[in-house]
GROMACS .gro file of C-alpha atoms in nm:
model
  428
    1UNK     CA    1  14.425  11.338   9.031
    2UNK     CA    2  14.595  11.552   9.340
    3UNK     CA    3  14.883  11.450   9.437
    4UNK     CA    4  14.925  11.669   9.786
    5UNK     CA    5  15.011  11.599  10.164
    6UNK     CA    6  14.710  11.516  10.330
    7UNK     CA    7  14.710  11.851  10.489
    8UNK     CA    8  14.789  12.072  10.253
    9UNK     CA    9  14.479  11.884  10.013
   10UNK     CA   10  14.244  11.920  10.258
   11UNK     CA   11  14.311  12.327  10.291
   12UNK     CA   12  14.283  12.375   9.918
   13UNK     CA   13  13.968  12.172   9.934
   14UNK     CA   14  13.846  12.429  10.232
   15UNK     CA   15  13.944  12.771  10.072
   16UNK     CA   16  13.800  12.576   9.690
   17UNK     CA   17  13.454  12.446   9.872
   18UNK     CA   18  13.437  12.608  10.216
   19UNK     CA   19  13.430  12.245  10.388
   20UNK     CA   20  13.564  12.207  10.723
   21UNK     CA   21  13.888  12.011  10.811
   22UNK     CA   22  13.793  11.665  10.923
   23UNK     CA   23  13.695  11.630  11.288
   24UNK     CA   24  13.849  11.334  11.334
   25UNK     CA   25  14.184  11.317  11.063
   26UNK     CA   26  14.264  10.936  11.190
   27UNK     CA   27  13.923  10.792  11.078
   28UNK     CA   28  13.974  11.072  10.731
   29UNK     CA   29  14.315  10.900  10.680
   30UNK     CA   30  14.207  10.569  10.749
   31UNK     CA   31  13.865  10.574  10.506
   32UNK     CA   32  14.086  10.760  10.248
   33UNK     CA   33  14.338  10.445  10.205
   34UNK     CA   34  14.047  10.194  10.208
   35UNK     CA   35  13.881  10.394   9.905
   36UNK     CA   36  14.259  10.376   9.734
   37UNK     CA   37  14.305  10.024   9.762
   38UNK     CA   38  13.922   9.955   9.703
   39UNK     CA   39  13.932  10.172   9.360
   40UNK     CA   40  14.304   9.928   9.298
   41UNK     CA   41  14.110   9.613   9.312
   42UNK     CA   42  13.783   9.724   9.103
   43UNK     CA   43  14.001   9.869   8.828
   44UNK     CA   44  14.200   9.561   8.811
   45UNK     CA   45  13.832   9.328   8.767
   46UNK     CA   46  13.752   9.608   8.515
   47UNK     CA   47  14.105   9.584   8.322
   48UNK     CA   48  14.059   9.251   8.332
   49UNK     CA   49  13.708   9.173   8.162
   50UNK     CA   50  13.447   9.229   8.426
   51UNK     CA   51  13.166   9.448   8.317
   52UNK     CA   52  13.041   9.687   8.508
   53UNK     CA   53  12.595   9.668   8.486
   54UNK     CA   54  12.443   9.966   8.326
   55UNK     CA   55  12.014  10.085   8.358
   56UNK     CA   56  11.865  10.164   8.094
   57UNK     CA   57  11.638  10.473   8.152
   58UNK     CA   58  11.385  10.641   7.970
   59UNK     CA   59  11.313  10.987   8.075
   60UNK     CA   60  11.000  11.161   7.877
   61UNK     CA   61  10.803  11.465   8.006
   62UNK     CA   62  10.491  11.638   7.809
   63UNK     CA   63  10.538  11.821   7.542
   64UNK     CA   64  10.899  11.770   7.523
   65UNK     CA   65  11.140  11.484   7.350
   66UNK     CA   66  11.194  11.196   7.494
   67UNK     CA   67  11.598  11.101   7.557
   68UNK     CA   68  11.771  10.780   7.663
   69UNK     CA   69  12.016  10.736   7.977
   70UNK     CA   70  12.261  10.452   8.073
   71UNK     CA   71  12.315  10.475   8.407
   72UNK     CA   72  12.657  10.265   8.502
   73UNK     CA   73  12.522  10.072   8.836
   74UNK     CA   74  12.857  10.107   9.018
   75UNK     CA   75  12.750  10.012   9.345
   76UNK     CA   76  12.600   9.674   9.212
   77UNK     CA   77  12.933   9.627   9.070
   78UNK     CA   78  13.126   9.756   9.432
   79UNK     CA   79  12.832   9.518   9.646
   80UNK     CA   80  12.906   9.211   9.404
   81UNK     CA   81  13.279   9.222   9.538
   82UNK     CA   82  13.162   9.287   9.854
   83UNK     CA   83  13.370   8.947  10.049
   84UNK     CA   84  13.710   9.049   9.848
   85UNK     CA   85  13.696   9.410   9.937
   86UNK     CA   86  13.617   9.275  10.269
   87UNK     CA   87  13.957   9.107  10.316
   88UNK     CA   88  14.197   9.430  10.248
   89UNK     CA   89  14.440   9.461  10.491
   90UNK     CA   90  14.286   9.884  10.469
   91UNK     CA   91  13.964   9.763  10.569
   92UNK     CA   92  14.104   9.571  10.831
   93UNK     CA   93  14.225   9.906  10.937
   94UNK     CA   94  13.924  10.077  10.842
   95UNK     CA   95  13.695   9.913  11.062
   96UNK     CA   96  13.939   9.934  11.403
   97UNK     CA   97  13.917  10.308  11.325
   98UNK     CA   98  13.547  10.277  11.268
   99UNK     CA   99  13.502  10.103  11.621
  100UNK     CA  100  13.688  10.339  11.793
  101UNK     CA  101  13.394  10.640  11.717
  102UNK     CA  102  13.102  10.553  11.904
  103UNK     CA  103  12.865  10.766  11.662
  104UNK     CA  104  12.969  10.564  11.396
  105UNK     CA  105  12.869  10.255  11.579
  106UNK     CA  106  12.527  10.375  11.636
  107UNK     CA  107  12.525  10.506  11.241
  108UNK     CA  108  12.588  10.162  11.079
  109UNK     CA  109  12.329   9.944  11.342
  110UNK     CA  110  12.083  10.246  11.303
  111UNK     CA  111  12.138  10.134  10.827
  112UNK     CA  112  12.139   9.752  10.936
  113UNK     CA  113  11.932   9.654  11.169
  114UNK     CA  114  12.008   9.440  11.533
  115UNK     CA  115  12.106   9.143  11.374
  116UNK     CA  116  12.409   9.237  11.169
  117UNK     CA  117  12.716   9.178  11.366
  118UNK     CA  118  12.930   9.546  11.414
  119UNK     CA  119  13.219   9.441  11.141
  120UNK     CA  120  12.947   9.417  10.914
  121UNK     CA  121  12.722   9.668  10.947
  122UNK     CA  122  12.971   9.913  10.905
  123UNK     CA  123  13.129   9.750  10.580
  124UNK     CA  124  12.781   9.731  10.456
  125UNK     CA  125  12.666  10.071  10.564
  126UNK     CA  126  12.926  10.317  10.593
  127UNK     CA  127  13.254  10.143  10.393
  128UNK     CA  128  13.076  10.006  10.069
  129UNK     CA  129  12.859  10.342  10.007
  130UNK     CA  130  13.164  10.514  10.048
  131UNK     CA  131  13.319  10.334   9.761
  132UNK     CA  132  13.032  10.304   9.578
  133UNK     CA  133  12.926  10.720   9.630
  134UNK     CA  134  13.317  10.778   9.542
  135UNK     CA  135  13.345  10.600   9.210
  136UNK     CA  136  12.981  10.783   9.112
  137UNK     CA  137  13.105  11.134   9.169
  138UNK     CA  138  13.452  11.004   8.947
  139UNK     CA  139  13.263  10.844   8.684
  140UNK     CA  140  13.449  10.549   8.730
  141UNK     CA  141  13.727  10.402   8.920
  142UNK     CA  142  13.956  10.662   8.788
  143UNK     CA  143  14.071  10.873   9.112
  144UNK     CA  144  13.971  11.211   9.239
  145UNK     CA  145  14.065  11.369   9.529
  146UNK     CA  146  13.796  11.620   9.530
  147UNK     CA  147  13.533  11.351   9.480
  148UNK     CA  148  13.635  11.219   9.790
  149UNK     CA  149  13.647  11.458   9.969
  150UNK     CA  150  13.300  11.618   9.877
  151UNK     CA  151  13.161  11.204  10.006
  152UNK     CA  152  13.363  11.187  10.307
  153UNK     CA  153  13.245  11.558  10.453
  154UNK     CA  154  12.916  11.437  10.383
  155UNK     CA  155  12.943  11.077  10.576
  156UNK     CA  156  13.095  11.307  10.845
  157UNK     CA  157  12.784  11.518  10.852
  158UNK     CA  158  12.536  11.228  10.876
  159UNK     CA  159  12.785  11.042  11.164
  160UNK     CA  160  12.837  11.352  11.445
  161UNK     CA  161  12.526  11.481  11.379
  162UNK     CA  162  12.241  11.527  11.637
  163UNK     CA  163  11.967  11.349  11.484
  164UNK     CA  164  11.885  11.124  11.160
  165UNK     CA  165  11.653  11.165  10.930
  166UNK     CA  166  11.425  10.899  10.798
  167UNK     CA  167  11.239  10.919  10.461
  168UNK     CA  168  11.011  10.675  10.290
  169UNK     CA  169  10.914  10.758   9.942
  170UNK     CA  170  10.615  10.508   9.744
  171UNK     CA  171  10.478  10.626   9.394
  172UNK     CA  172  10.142  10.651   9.359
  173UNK     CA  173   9.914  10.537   9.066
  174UNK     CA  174   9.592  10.722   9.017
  175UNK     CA  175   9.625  11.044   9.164
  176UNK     CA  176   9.760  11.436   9.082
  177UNK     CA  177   9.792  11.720   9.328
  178UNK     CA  178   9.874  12.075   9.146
  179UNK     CA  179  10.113  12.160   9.498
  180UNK     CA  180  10.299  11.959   9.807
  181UNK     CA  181   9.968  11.857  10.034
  182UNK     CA  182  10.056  11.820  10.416
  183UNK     CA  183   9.871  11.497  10.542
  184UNK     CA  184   9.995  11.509  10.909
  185UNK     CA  185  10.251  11.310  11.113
  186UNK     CA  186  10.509  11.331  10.842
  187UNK     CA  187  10.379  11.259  10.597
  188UNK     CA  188  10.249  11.431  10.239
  189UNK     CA  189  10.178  11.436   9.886
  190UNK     CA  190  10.436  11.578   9.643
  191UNK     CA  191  10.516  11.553   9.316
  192UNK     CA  192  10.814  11.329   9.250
  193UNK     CA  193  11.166  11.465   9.175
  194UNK     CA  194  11.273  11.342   8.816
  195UNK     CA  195  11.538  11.068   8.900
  196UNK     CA  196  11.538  11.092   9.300
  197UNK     CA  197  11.424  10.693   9.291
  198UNK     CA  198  11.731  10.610   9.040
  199UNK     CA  199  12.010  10.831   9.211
  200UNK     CA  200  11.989  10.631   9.544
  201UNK     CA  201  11.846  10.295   9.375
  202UNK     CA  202  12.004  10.255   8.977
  203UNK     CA  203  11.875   9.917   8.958
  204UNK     CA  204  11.527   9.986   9.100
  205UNK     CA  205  11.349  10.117   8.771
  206UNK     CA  206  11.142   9.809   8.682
  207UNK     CA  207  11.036   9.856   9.053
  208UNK     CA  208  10.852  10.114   8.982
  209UNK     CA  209  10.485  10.165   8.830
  210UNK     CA  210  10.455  10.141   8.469
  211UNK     CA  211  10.448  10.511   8.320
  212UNK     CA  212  10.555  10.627   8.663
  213UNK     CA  213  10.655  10.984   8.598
  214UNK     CA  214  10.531  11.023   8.229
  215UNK     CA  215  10.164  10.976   8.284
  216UNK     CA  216   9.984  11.247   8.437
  217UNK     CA  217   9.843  11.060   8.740
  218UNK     CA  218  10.126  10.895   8.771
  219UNK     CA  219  10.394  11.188   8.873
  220UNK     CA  220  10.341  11.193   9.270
  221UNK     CA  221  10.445  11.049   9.566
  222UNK     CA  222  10.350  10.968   9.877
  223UNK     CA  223  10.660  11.069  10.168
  224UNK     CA  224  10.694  10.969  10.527
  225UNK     CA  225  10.965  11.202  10.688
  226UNK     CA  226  11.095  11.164  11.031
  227UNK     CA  227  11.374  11.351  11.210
  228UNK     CA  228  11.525  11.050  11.470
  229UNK     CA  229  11.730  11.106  11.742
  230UNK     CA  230  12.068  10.939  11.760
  231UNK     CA  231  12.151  10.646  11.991
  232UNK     CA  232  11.770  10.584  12.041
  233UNK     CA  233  11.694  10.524  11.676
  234UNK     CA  234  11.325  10.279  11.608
  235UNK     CA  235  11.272  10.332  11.245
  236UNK     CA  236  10.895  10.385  11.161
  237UNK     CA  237  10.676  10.086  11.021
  238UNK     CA  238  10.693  10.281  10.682
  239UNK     CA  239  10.463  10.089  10.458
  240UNK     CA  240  10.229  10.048  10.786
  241UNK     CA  241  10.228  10.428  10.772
  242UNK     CA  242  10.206  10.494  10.421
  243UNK     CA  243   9.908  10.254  10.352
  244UNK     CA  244   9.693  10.408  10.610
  245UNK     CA  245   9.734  10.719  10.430
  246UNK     CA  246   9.660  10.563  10.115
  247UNK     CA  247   9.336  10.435  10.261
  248UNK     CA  248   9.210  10.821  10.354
  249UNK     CA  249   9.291  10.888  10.027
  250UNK     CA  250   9.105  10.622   9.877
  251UNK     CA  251   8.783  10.716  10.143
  252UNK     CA  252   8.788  11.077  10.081
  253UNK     CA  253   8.869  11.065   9.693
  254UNK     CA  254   8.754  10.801   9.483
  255UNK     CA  255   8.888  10.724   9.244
  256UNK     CA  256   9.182  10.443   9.117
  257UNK     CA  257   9.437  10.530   9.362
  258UNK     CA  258   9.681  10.278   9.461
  259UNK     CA  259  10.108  10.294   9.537
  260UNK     CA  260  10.394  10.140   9.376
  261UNK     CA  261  10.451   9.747   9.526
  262UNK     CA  262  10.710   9.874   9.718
  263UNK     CA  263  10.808  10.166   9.951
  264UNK     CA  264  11.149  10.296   9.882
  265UNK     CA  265  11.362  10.392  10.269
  266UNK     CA  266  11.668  10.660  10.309
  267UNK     CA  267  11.828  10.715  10.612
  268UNK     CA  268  11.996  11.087  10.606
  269UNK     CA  269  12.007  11.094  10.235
  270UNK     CA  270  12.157  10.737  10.224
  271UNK     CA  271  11.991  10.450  10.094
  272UNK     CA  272  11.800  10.232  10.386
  273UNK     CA  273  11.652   9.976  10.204
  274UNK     CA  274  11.351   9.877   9.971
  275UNK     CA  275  11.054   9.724  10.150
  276UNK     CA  276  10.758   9.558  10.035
  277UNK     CA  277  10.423   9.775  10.050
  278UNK     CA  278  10.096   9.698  10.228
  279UNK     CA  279   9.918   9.449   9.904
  280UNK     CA  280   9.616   9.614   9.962
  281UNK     CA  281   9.755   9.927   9.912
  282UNK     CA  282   9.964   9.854   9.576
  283UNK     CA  283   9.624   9.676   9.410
  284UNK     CA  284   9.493   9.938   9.159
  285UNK     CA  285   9.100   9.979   9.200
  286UNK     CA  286   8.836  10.022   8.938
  287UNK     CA  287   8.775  10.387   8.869
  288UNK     CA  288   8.879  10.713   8.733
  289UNK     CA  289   9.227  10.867   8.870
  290UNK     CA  290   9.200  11.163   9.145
  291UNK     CA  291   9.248  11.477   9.190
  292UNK     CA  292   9.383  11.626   9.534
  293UNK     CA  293   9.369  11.955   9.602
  294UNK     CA  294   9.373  12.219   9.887
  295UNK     CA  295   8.983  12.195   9.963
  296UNK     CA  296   9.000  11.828  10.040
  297UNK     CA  297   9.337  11.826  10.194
  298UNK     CA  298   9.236  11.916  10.557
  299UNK     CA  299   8.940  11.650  10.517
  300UNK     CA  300   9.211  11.403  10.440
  301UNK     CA  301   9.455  11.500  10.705
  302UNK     CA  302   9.203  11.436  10.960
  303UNK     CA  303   9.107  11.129  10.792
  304UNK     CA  304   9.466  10.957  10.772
  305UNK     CA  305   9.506  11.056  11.148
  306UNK     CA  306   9.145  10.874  11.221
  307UNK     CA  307   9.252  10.562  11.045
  308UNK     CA  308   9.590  10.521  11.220
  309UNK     CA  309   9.438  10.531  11.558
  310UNK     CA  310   9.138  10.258  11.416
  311UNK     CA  311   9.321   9.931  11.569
  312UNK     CA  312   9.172  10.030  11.960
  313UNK     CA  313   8.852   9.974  11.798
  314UNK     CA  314   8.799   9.666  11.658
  315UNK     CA  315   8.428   9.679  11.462
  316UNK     CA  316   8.588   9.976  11.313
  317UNK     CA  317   8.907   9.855  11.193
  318UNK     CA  318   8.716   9.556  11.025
  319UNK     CA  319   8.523   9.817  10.891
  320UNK     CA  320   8.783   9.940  10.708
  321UNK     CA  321   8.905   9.659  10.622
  322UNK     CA  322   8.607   9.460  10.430
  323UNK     CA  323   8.521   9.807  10.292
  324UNK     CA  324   8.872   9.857  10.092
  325UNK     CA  325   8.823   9.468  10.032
  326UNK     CA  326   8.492   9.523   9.847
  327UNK     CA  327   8.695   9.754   9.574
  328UNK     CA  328   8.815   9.451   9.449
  329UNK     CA  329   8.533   9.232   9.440
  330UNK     CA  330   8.276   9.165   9.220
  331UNK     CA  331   7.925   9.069   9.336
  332UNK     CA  332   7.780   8.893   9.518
  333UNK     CA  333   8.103   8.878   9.734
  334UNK     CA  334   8.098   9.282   9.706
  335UNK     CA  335   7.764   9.326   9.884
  336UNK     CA  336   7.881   9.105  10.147
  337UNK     CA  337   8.152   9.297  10.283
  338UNK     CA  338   8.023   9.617  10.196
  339UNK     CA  339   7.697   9.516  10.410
  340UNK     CA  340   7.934   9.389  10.720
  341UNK     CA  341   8.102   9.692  10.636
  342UNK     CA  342   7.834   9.945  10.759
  343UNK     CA  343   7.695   9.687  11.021
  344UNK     CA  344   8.013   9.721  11.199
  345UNK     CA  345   8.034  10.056  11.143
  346UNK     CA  346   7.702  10.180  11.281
  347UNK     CA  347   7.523   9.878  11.408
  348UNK     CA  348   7.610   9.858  11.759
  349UNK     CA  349   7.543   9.553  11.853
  350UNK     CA  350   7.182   9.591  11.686
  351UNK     CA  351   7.232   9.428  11.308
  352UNK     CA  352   7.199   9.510  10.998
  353UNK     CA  353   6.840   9.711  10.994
  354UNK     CA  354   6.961   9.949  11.251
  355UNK     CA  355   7.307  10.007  11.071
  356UNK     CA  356   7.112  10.071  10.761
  357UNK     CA  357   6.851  10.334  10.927
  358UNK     CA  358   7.139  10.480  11.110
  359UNK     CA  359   7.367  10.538  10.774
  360UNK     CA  360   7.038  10.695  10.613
  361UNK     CA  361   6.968  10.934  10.853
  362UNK     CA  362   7.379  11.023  10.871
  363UNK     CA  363   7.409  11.125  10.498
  364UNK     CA  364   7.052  11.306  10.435
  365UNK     CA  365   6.964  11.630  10.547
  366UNK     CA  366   6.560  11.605  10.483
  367UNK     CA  367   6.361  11.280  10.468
  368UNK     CA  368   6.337  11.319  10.141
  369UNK     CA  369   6.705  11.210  10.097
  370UNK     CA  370   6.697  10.928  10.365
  371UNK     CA  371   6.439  10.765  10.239
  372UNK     CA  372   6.590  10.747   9.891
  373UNK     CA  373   6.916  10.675  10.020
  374UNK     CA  374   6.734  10.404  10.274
  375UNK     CA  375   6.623  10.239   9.914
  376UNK     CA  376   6.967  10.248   9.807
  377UNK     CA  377   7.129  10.098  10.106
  378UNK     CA  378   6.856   9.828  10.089
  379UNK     CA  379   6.881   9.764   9.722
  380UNK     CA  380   7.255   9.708   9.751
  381UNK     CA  381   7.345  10.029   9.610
  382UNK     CA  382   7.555  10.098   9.861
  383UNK     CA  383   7.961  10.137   9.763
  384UNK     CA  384   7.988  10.498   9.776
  385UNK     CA  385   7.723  10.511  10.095
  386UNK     CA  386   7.949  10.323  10.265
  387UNK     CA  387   8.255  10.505  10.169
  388UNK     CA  388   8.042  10.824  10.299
  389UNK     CA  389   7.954  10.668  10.559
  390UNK     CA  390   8.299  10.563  10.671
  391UNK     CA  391   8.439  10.936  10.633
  392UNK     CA  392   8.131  11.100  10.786
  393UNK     CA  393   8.196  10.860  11.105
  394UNK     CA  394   8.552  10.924  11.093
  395UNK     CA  395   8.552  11.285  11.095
  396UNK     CA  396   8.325  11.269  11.371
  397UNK     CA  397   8.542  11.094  11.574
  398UNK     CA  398   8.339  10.951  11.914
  399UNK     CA  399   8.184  10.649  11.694
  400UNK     CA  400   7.950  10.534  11.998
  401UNK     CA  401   7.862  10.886  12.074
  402UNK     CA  402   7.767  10.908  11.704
  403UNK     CA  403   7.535  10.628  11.726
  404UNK     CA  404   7.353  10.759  12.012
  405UNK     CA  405   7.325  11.110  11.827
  406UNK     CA  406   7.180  10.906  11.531
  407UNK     CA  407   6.923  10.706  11.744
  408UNK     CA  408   6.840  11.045  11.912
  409UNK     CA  409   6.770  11.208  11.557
  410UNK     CA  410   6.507  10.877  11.503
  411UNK     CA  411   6.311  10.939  11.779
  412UNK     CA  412   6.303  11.333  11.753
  413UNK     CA  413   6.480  11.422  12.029
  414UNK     CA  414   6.741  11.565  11.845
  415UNK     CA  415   6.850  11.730  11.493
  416UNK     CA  416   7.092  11.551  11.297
  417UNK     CA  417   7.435  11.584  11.387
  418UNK     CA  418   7.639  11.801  11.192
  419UNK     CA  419   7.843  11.611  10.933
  420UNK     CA  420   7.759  11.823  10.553
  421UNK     CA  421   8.104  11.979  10.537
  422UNK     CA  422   8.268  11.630  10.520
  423UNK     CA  423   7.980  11.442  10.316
  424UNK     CA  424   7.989  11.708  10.065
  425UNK     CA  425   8.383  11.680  10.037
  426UNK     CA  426   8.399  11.321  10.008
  427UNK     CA  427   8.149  11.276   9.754
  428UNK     CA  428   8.250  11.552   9.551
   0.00000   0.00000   0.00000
């Protein structure tokens, strides 16, 4: 432990680590007796029998052995004594300080949402983590001056800062990428960081997929990233978002592709909060896992941004819809949606026949291939011509304007409109 004036700690700190005296030394002073008198009362529960909650992870990659960690979940054991550490007299002086720095203010209700009251949205979001971060870094509740330090220039960082930043991170099941894929808007496909779930979330292992980072479809993620501005802060719809992508992954791949149940939120490298995914999304499908790589990638990107503008058109959101439905139904349920699938999709307002002629002519080049593929579609053969079908119209983009191209190509008037380049991609 140091044992130095506050000033002359702080420039040994600087000239050790390079940070920056604190902008603001009344809230440093104030945050630094809080975490003293916080670290008093959990060493006291400690000395006197409480027990602090450890995880129990198993970390195993290929071809290497597979080793055991206990993870001490100190800041289940700081958010269980939430209400005493609540009624220090420091945190009483904590939080005036707090109140008095307007960026804080917009920090903790950008964490906690409208409908925490200010006291405790900053206990919850700025005073607890501190704690919490703190007694990580010291291994313990055994003090460190340094390890305080190293927290507090980073809460200072993320609270006078310009702008926030907003990740979502959900695992997926079913799919591998050999490199980071950019899907547009934010968002990609990476392979996941050994651990990054368990350093912000300890107790959030058995929220995870099974095998989730030892299996070899099972080692990616799916990220939303945002950079926010402060003081106008609306957090993305997250698992909205991330489920959209999944379902242009699903169209354009195949394959058994679903995410974790839940979608896991940090706010500037802080933990946000844990929020249920899309069900649809987090239901593994029938199949064989994916692969995604740089061929398909712009195919998808285009895709995902197709999907996430669907809702203005109705017949083609319920498209979507009854189409990812059918991946989980057996028949004769399956042919149902599958066939109000691809009349909303390309009947326009003329049923089921026309869809069907339509949908042949879109995915075969000679007449050869419509015809056959005509059979299909009639026969109820029709799952991945529907999927096809789907992409082809999303790529295309105009869907009414598509429909008139396709009724020109019937009657000759026209050749077919160009859509290979995407059929061949998503049936590959």
């Amino acid at each position: 432990m140091l044992d130095l004036p506050a000033g002359e700690r702080r420039a040994d700190l600087e000239r050790v680590t390079g940070w920056v005296a604190a902008r603001s030394p009344q809230l440093y002073e104030s945050l630094r007796c809080f975490c003293l008198a916080g670290f008093s009362l959990l060493q006291a529960e400690v000395d006197a029998g409480a027990e602090i909650p450890f995880a129990f992870e198993e970390h195993d990659s290929q071809g290497r052995t597979t080793f055991y960690e206990f993870r001490p979940l100190l800041g289940a054991f700081v958010d269980a004594r939430a209400a005493r550490l609540a009624e220090l007299a420091d945190t009483r002086l904590a939080l005036e300080r707090l109140e008095a720095e307007p960026t804080a203010a917009i920090f903790a209700r950008a964490h906690a949402g409208a409908k925490a009251g200010d006291d405790e949205a900053l206990l919850r979001t700025v005073l607890l983590p501190l704690v919490a971060e703190t007694a990580e870094a010291c291994g313990g509740f055994d003090w460190d001056d340094s390890a305080f330090e190293r927290r507090y220039a980073e809460l200072e960082g993320a609270l006078y800062g310009s702008e926030l930043t907003f990740v979502a991170l959900a695992p997926l099941v079913g799919l591998s990428a050999p490199s980071r894929v950019d899907l547009g808007a934010g968002i990609s496909v990476r392979l996941g960081a050994t651990g990054e779930v368990a350093r912000c979330w300890p107790e959030a292992g058995n929220l995870l997929p099974e095998g989730f980072g030892r299996e070899p479809d099972r080692l990616c993620v799916l990220e939303l990233e945002r950079t926010l501005e402060k003081g106008s802060v609306e957090v993305p719809d997250s698992a909205a978002e991330l489920a959209d992508a999944l379902t242009a992954l699903r169209l354009c791949l195949g394959g058994a592709i679903a995410q974790g149940p839940v979608v896991f939120e940090r706010l500037d490298w802080r933990p946000y909060g844990i929020r249920a995914g899309v069900p649809i999304a987090a239901a593994v499908p029938p199949g064989e896992p994916a692969r995604l790589d740089a061929f398909r990638a712009p195919l998808v990107r285009e895709v995902r941004e197709r999907v996430a503008s669907a809702d203005p058109d109705p017949e083609l959101a319920d498209a979507l819809d009854r189409w990812e439905l059918s991946l989980f139904q057996d028949d004769p349920s399956r042919s149902q949606q599958l066939r109000a699938a691809l009349e909303g999709l390309l009947g326009g307002g003329d049923g089921l026949w026309a869809a069907t002629l339509r949908a042949a002519v879109l995915l075969g080049a000679t007449g050869r291939e419509r015809a056959e593929k005509l059979s299909r579609l009639r026969s109820g053969d029709s799952g991945a011509m529907v999927r096809e079908a789907l992409v082809e119209t999303l790529a295309y983009g105009d869907r009414a304007e598509l429909i008139d191209a396709l009724d020109e190509t019937l009657l000759g008037l026209r050749a077919r409109p160009a859509v290979e380049l995407a059929a061949e991609a998503a049936s590959g």
